[in-house]
Every structure is written in C-alpha cells, then in structure tokens.
PDB file of C-alpha atoms and ligand atoms in Angstrom:
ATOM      1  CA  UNK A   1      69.173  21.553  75.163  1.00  0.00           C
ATOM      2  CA  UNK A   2      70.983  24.582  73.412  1.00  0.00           C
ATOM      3  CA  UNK A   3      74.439  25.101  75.659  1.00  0.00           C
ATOM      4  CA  UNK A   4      73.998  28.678  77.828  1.00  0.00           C
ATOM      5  CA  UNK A   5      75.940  31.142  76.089  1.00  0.00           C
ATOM      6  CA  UNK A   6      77.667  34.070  77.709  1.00  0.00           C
ATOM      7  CA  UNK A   7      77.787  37.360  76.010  1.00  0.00           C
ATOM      8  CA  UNK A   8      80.202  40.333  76.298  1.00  0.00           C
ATOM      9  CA  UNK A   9      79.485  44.075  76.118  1.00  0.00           C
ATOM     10  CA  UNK A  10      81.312  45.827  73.025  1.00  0.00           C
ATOM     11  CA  UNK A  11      80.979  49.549  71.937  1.00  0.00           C
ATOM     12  CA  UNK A  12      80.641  49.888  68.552  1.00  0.00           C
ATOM     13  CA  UNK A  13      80.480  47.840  65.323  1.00  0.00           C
ATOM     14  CA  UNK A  14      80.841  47.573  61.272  1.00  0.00           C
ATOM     15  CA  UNK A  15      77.789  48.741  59.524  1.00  0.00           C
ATOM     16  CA  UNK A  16      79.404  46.353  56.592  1.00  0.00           C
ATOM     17  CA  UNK A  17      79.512  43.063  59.047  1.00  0.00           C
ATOM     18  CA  UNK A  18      76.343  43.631  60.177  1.00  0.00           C
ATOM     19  CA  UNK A  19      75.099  43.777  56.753  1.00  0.00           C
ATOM     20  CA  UNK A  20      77.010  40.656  56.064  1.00  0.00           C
ATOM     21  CA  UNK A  21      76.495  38.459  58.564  1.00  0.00           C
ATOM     22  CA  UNK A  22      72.511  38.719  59.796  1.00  0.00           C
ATOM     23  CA  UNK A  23      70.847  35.599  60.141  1.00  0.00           C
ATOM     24  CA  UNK A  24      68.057  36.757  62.263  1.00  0.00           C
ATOM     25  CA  UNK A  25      65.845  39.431  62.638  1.00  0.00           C
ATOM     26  CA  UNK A  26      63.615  39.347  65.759  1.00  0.00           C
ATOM     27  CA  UNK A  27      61.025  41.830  67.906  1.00  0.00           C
ATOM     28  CA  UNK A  28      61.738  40.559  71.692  1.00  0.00           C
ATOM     29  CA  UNK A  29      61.287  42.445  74.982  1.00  0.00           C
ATOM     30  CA  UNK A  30      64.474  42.202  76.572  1.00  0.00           C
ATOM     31  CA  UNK A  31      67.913  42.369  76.111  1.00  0.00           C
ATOM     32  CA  UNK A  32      68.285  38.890  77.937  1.00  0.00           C
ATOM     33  CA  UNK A  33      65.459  37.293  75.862  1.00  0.00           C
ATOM     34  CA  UNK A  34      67.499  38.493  72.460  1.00  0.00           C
ATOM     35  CA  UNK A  35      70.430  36.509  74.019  1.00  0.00           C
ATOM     36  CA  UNK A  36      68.814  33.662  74.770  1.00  0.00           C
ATOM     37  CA  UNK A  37      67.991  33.422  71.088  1.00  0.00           C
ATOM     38  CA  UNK A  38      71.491  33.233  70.282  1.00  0.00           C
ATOM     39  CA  UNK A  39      72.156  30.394  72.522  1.00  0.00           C
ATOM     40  CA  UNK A  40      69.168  28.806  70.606  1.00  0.00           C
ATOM     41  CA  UNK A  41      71.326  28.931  67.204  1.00  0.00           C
ATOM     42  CA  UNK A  42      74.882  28.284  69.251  1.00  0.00           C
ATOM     43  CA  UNK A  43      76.004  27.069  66.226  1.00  0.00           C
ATOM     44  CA  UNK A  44      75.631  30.062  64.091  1.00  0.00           C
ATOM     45  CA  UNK A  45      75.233  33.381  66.756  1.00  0.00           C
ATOM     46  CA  UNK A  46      78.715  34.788  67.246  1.00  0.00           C
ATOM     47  CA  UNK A  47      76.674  38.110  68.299  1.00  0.00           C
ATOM     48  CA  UNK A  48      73.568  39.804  68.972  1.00  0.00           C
ATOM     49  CA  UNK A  49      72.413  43.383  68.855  1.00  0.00           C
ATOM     50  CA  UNK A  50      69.177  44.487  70.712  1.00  0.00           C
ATOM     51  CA  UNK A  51      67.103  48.368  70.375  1.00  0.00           C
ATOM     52  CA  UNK A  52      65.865  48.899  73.702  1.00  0.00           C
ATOM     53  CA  UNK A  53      63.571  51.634  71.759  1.00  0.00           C
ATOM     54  CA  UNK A  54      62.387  49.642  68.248  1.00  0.00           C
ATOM     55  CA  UNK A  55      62.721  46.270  70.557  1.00  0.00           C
ATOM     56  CA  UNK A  56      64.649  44.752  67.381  1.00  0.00           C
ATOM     57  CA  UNK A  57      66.881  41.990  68.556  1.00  0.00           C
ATOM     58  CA  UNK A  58      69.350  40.867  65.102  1.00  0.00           C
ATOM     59  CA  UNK A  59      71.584  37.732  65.403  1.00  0.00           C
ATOM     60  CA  UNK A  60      74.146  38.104  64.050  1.00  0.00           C
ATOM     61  CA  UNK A  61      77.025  35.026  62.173  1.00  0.00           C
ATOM     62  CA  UNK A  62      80.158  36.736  63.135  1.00  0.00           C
ATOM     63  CA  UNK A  63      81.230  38.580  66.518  1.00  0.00           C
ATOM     64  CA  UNK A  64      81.576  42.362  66.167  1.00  0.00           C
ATOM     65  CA  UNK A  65      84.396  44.139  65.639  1.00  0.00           C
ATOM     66  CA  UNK A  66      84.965  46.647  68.544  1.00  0.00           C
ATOM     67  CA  UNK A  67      86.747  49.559  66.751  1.00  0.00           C
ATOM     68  CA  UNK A  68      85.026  52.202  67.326  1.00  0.00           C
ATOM     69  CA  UNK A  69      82.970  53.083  64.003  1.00  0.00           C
ATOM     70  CA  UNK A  70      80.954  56.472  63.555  1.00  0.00           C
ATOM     71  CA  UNK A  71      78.222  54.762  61.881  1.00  0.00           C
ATOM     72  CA  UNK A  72      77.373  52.590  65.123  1.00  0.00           C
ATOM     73  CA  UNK A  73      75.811  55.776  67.379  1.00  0.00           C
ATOM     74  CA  UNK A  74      72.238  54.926  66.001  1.00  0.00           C
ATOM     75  CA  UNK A  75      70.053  55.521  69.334  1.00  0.00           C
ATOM     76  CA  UNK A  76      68.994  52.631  71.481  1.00  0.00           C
ATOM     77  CA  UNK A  77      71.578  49.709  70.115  1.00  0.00           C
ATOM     78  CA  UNK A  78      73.532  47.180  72.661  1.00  0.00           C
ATOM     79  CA  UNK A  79      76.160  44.814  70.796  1.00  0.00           C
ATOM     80  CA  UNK A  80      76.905  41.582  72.578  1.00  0.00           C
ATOM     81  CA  UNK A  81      79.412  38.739  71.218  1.00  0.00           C
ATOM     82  CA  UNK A  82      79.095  35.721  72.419  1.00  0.00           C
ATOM     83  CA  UNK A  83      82.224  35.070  74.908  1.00  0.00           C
ATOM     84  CA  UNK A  84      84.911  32.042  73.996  1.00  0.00           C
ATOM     85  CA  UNK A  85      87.981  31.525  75.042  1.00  0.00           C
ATOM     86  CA  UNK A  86      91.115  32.297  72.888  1.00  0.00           C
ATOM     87  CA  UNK A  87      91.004  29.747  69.749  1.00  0.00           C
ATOM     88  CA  UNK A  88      95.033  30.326  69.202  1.00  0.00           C
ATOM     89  CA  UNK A  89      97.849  28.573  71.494  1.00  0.00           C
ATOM     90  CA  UNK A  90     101.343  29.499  71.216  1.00  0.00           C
ATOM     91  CA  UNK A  91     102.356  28.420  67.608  1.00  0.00           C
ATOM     92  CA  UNK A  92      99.282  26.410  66.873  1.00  0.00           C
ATOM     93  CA  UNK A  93      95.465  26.496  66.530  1.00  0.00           C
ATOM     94  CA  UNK A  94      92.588  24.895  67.659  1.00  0.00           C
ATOM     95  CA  UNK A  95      90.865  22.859  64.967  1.00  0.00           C
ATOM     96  CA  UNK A  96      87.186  24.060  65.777  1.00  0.00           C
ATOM     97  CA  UNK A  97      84.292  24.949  63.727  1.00  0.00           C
ATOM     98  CA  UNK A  98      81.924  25.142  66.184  1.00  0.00           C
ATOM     99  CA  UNK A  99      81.819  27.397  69.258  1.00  0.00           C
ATOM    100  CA  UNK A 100      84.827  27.751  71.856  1.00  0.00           C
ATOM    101  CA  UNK A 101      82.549  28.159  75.193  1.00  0.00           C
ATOM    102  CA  UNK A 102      83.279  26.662  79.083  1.00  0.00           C
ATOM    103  CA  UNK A 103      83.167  22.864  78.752  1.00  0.00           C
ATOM    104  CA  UNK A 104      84.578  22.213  75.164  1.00  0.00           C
ATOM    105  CA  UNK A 105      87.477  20.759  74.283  1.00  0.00           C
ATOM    106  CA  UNK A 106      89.285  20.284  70.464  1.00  0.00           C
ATOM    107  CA  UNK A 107      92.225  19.110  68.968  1.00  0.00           C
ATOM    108  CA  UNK A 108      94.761  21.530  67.996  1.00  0.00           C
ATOM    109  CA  UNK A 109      97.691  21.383  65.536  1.00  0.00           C
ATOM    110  CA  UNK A 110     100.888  22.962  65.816  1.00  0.00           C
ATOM    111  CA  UNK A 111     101.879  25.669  63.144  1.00  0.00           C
ATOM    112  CA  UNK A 112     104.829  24.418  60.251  1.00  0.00           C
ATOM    113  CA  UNK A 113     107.788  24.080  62.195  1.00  0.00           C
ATOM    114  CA  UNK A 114     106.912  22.878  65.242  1.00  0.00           C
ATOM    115  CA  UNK A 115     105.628  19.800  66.975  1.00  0.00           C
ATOM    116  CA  UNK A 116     104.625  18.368  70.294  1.00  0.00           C
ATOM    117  CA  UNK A 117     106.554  15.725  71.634  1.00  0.00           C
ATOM    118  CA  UNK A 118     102.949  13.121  72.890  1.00  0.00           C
ATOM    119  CA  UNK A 119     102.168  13.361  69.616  1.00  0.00           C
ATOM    120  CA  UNK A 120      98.867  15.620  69.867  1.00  0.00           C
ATOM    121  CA  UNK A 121      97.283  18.671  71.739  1.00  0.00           C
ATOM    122  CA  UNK A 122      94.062  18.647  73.189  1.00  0.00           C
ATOM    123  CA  UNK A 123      92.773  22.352  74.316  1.00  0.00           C
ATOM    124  CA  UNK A 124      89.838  23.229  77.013  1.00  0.00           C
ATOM    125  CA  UNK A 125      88.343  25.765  77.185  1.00  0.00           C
ATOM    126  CA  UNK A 126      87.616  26.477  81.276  1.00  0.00           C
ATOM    127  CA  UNK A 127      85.387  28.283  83.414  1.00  0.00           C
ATOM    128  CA  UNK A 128      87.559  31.656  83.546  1.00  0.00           C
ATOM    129  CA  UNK A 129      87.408  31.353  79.751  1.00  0.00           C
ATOM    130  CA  UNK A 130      91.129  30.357  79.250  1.00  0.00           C
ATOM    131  CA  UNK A 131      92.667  27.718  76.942  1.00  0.00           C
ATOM    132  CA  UNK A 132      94.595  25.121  78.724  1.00  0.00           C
ATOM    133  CA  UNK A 133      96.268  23.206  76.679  1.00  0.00           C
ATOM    134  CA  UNK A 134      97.731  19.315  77.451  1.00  0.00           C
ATOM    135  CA  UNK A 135     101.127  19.541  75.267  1.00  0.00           C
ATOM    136  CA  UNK A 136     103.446  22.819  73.838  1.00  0.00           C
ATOM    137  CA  UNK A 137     104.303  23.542  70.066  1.00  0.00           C
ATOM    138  CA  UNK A 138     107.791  22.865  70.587  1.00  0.00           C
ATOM    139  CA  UNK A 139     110.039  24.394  67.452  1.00  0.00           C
ATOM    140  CA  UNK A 140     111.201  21.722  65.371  1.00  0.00           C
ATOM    141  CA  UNK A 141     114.872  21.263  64.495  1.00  0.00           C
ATOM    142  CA  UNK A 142     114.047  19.819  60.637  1.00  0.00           C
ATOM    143  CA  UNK A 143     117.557  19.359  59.867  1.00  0.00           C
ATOM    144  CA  UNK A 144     118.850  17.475  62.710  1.00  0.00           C
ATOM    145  CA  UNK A 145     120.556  15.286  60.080  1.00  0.00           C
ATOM    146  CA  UNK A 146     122.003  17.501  58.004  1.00  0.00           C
ATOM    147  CA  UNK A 147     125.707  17.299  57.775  1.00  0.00           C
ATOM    148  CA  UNK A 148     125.841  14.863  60.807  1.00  0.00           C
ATOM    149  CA  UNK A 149     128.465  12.280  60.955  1.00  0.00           C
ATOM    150  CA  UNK A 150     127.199   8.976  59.342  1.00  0.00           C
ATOM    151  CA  UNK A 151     127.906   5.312  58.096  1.00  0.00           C
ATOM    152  CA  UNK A 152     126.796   2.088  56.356  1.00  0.00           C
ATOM    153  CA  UNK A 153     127.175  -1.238  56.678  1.00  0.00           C
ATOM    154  CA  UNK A 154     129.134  -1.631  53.090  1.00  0.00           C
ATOM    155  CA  UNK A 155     129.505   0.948  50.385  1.00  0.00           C
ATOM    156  CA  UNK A 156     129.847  -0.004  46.675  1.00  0.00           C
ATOM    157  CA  UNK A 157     131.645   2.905  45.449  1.00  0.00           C
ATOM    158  CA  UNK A 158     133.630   5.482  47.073  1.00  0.00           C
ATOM    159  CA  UNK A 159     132.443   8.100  45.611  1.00  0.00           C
ATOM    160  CA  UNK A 160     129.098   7.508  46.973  1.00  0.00           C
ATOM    161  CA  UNK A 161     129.721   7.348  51.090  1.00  0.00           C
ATOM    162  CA  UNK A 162     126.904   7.173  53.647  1.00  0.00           C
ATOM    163  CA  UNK A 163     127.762  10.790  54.012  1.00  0.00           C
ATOM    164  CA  UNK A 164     125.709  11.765  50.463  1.00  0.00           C
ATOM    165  CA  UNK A 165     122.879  11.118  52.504  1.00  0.00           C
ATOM    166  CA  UNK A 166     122.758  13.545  54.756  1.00  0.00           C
ATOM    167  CA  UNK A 167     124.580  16.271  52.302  1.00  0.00           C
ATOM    168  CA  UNK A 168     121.589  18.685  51.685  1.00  0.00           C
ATOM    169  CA  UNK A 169     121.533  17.878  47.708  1.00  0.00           C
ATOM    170  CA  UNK A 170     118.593  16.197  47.296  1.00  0.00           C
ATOM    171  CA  UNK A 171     119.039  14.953  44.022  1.00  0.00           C
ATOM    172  CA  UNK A 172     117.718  11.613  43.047  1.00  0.00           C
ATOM    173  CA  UNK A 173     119.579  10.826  40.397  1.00  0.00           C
ATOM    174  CA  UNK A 174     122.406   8.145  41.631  1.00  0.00           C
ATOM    175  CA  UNK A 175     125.236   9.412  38.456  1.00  0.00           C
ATOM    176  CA  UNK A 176     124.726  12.873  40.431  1.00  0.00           C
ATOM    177  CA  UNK A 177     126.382  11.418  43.649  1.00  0.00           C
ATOM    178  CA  UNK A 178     124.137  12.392  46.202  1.00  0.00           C
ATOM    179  CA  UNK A 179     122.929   8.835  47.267  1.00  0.00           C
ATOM    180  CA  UNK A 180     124.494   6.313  48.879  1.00  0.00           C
ATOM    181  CA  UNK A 181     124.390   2.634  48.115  1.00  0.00           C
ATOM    182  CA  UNK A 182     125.755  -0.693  49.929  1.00  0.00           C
ATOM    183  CA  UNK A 183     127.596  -3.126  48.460  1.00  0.00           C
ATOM    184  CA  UNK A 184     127.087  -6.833  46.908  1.00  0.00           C
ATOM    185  CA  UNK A 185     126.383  -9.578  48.979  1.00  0.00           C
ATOM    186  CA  UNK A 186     125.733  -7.225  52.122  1.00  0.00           C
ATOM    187  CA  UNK A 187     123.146  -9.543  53.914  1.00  0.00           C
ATOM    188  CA  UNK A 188     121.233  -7.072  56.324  1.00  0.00           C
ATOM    189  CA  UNK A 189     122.357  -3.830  54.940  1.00  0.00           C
ATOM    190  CA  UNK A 190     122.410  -0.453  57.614  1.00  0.00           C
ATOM    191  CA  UNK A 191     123.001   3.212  57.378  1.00  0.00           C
ATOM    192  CA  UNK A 192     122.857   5.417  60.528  1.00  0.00           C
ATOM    193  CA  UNK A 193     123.340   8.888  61.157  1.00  0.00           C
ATOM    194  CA  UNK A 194     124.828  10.270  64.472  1.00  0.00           C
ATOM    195  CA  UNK A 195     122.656  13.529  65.867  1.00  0.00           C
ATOM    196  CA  UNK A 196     125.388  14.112  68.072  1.00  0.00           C
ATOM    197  CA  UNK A 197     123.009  15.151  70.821  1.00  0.00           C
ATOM    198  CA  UNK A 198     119.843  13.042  72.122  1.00  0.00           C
ATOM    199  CA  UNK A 199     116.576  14.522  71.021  1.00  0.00           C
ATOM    200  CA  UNK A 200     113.099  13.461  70.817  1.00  0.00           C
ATOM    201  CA  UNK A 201     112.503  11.964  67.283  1.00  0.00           C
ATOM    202  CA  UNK A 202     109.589  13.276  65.646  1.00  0.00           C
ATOM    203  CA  UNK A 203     109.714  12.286  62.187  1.00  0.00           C
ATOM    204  CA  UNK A 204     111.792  10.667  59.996  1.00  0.00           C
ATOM    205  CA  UNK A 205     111.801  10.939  56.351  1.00  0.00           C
ATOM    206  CA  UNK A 206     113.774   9.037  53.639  1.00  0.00           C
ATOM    207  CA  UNK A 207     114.300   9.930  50.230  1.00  0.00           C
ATOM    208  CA  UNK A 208     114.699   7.009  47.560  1.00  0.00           C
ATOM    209  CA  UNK A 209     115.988   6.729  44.376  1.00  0.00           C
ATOM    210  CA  UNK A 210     114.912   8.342  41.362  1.00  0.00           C
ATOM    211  CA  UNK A 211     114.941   8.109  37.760  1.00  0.00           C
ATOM    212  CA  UNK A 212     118.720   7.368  36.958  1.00  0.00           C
ATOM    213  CA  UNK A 213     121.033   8.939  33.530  1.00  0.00           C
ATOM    214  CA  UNK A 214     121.686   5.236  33.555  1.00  0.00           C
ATOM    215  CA  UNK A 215     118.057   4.157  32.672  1.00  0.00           C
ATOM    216  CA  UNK A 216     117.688   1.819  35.432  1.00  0.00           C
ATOM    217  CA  UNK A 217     114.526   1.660  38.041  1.00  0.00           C
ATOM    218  CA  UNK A 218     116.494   0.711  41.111  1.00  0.00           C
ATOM    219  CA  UNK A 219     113.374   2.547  43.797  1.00  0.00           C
ATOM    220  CA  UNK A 220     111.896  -0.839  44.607  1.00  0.00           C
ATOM    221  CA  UNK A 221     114.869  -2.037  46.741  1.00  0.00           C
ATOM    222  CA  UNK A 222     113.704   0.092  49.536  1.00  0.00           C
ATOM    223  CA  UNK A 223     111.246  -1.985  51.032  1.00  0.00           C
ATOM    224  CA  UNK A 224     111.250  -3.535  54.223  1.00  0.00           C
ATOM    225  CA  UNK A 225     112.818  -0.768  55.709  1.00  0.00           C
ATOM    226  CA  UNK A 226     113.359  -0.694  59.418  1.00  0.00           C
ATOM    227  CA  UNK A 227     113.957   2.690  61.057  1.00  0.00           C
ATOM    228  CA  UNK A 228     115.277   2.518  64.610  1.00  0.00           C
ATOM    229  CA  UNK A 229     117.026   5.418  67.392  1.00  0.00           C
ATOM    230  CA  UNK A 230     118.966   4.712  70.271  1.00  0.00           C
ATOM    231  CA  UNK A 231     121.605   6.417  72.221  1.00  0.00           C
ATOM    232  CA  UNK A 232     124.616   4.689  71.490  1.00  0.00           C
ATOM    233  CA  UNK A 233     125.435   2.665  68.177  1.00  0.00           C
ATOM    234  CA  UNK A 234     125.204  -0.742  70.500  1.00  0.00           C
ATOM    235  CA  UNK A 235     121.784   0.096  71.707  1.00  0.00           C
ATOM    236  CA  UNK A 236     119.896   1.300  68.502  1.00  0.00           C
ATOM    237  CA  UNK A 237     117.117  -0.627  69.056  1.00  0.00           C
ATOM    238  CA  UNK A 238     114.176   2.087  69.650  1.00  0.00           C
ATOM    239  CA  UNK A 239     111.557   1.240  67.585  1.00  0.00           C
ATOM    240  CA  UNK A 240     110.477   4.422  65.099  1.00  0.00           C
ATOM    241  CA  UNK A 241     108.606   2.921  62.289  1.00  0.00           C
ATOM    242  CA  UNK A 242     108.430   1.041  59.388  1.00  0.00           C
ATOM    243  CA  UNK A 243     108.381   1.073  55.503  1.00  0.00           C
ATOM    244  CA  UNK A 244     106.950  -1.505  53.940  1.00  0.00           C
ATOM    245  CA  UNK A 245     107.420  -0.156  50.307  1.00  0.00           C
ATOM    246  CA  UNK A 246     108.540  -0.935  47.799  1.00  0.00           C
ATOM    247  CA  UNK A 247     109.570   2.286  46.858  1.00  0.00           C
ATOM    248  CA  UNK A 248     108.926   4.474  43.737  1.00  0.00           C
ATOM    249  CA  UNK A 249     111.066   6.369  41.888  1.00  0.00           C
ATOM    250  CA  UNK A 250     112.157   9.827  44.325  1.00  0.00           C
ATOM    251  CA  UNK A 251     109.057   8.818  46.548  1.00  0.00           C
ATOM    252  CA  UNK A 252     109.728  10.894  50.099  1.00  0.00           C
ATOM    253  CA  UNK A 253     108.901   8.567  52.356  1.00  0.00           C
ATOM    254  CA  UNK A 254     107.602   9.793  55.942  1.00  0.00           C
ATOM    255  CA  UNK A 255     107.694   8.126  58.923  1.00  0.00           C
ATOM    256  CA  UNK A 256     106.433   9.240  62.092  1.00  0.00           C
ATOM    257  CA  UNK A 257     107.725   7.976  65.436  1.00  0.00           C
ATOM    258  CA  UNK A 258     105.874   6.898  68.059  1.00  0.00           C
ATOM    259  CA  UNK A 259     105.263   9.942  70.871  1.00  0.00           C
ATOM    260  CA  UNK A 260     108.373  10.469  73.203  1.00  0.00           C
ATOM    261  CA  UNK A 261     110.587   8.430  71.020  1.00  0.00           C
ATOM    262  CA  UNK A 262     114.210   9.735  72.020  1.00  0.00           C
ATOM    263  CA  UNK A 263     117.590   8.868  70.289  1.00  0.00           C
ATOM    264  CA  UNK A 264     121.115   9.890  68.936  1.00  0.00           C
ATOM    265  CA  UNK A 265     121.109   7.673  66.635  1.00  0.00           C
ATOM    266  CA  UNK A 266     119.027   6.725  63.672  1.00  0.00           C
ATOM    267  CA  UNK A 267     119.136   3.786  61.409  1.00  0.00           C
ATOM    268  CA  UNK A 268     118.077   2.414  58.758  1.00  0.00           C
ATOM    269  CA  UNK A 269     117.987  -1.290  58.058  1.00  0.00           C
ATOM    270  CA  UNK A 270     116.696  -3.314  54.972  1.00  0.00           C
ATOM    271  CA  UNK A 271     116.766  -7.571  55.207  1.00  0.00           C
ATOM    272  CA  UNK A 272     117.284  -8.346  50.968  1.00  0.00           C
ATOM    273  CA  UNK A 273     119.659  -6.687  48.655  1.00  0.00           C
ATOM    274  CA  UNK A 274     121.211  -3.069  48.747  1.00  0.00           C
ATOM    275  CA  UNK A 275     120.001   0.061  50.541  1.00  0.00           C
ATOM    276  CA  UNK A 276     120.169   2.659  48.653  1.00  0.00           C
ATOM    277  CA  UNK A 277     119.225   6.336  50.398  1.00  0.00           C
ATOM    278  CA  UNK A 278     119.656  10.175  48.449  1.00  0.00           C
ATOM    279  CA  UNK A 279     118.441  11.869  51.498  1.00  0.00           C
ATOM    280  CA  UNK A 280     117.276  11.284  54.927  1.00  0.00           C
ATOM    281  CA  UNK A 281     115.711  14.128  57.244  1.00  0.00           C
ATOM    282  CA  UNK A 282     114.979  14.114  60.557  1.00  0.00           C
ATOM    283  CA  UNK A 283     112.691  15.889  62.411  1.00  0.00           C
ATOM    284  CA  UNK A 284     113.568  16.673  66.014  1.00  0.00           C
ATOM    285  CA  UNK A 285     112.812  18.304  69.469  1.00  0.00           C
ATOM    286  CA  UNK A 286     115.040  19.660  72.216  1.00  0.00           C
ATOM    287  CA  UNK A 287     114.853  18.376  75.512  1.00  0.00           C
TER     288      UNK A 287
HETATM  289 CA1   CA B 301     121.907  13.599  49.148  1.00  0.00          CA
END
C-alpha cells in the first residue's frame, strides 16, 4: 500500500518547474482524488496541481516554489506539495532519497568539521512533522594535536624529537626534519601526545614516511601500530584502533575510535623495530 501523503497549500509557482518537472498529466474530479494520485507515485510526487474548471490534475517531480510568480494567476489552479519534515539538522543532512513523511527515519551525516560523539545520527521524522534527531553535529577541534606537548620512548637523533610530529609541517621527507624516529634496539617503541585537556577522541590519523633525499623506503615499519587514549600517562590503555599496515610511502593513515572514546592522552605503540611518525592529527570533541 502507497504511504498517505499529506499535502500543503502554496500560492503561486514557476511556470519553468512546472515545465520541468511533470510526470503526470491526469483528468480527475476532485482535488482530493488528484492527491491521492500522488501518494500512488510517493516516490516521485513532490507536488500536485489540480483545475477545478478544466478538471486537469498534473503531478508534478519537484515541490513548488512559493514565490509569488505573475505567470501562476491562470484561473481555476490549486498547488499542493507534498508535506515532509525539514531534511537539514544543525550542521548536517539527512541522507534520503526518498520521501521525508511521519514514520520515516534516515541516517544523517554531519557537515566537514563536525562530528557526533555515538558515532552516527539517526533522524525521524514525527507526527507534528519535525526532525528529531538521536545525536548533535558537535564542531570538531581537528587540531587537537597540534603543537601539544609530546614524547617517545627513544629518539635516534636530536634533531628529530617526538615534537616534529605534532609541528604542523607535514612533510614526509625524514632529511626535512619533520618526523620523528626511535632509536636502535628500542623493543616496544611509543610516542604520545598530551591534549592537555580530556576530550572525546574522534579520529586519529597518522602520517608515515615518505619518499626520503636519502633513497631509502623506510614506510613499511609502521605496521602493527597500536593507538591507545587515557587520562593520565599511567593509564593509557583506552583502546582507539589499530593499524595493521604495513605502511606506504606518505600513506595518511585514519583511524577512527570507537563512539565515546575519551582521553588526554594518545599513543602510539609499534612491537618490532623503530616508529617512525611525520605527523599525527587528532580529531576531537568538547565535553
Ligand atoms: Ca611533522
């Protein structure tokens, strides 16, 4: 059974849109008997219009546009659109094709730059035609790393702290000394970053190695990777995710944390030979 649409009255509408968007051209009796042809074709009808003097009833692909248009004072035409509830939330949208009527419910995704903290949004569409939604596009803080204090379990070369990491310069190049690197014989090799405040951890991206001046592929020693949060550096034991790799050469790897994964820390831990990082980002919500 078609769902029962329900229309509402508008004024006016684009001679050009009309034009455009008729998929049906009918002869009915009644104004109610056009409509129920549009629920027929729920999928398609966005609108109707109905001539209570020709008794021409035209469905119509897209809803009408109210603004009042000179060209829409042609005797004896109604325009109806079918009525939804809003298809935008706060810094998102609803990921619909079909129709937004009473009784349906959709995913949504949150705009660039924000994020929900459970990890999805599921909007309904109620009785009093208003979107409720189940989660908020919070704004994401995407450089909750940047420029934080940081440190590794060894570093090879000086010049090269665990600090490079979290500098902004995402070169991948290790002679440009913007990566960091641990040192020989470090047997479970770390790097963490303090946030400096606890946040919800959203994502968590890490970017390896590139092609070197020196001519040597080093990206395949991130593998194996290990990326935990916690709130103190004795407790950073928060499982985020894992990257089994190995890497490639600059690859940005993204890792997504489980929903309401919260931490001041982050860290990075490898089991076999040295970690090398040029950039890590995190991703982050206020509480
Ligand atoms: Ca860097």
């Amino acid at each position: 059974m078609p769902r029962k649409l329900d229309f509402e009255n508008v004024p006016s509408l684009d001679d050009v849109l009309k034009t455009n968007s008729l998929f049906l051209e009918l002869v009915l009796n009644s104004r109610l008997l056009c409509g129920a042809e549009c629920s027929v074709h729920v999928d398609v009808c966005r609108s109707y219009a109905w001539n209570r003097l020709s008794l021409r009833c035209l469905i119509y692909s897209l809803k009408f546009d109210s603004a009042p248009v000179s060209a829409s004072t042609e005797l004896g035409w109604q325009h109806y659109n079918v009525k939804v509830c809003p298809t935008t939330i706060p810094n998102g949208a609803i990921n619909l094709s079909g129709v937004f009527t009473p009784g349906t419910t959709s995913n949504a995704t949150c705009d660039f730059g924000y994020g929900t903290i459970s990890g999805q949004i599921t909007a309904a569409c109620n009785a009093h035609y208003q979107t409720e939604v189940s989660d908020t596009c919070h704004p994401l803080i995407m450089d909750a790393a940047l420029g934080r204090p940081s440190k590794e379990s060894t570093t090879i070369m000086s010049s090269n702290p665990a600090s490079v990491a979290v500098d902004g310069n995402r070169d991948t190049n290790w002679m440009s000394g913007s990566c960091t690197h641990t040192s020989f014989g470090d047997p479970t090799p770390w790097w963490r970053v303090d946030l400096q405040r606890v946040l919800y951890i959203i994502t968590v991206r890490l970017l390896n190695r590139g092609s070197d001046s020196t001519g040597i592929d080093s990206s395949g020693r991130l593998k194996d990777a290990t990326v935990n949060t916690g709130n103190t550096t004795l407790s950073i034991t928060t499982p985020c995710g894992f990257f089994a790799g190995p890497g490639t050469l600059g690859q940005l790897v993204t890792i997504n944390c489980p929903p309401y994964t919260v931490g001041r820390f982050v860290k990075i831990s490898i089991v076999t030979e040295f970690l090398t990082l040029c950039e890590v980002d995190v991703f982050a919500i206020a509480p």
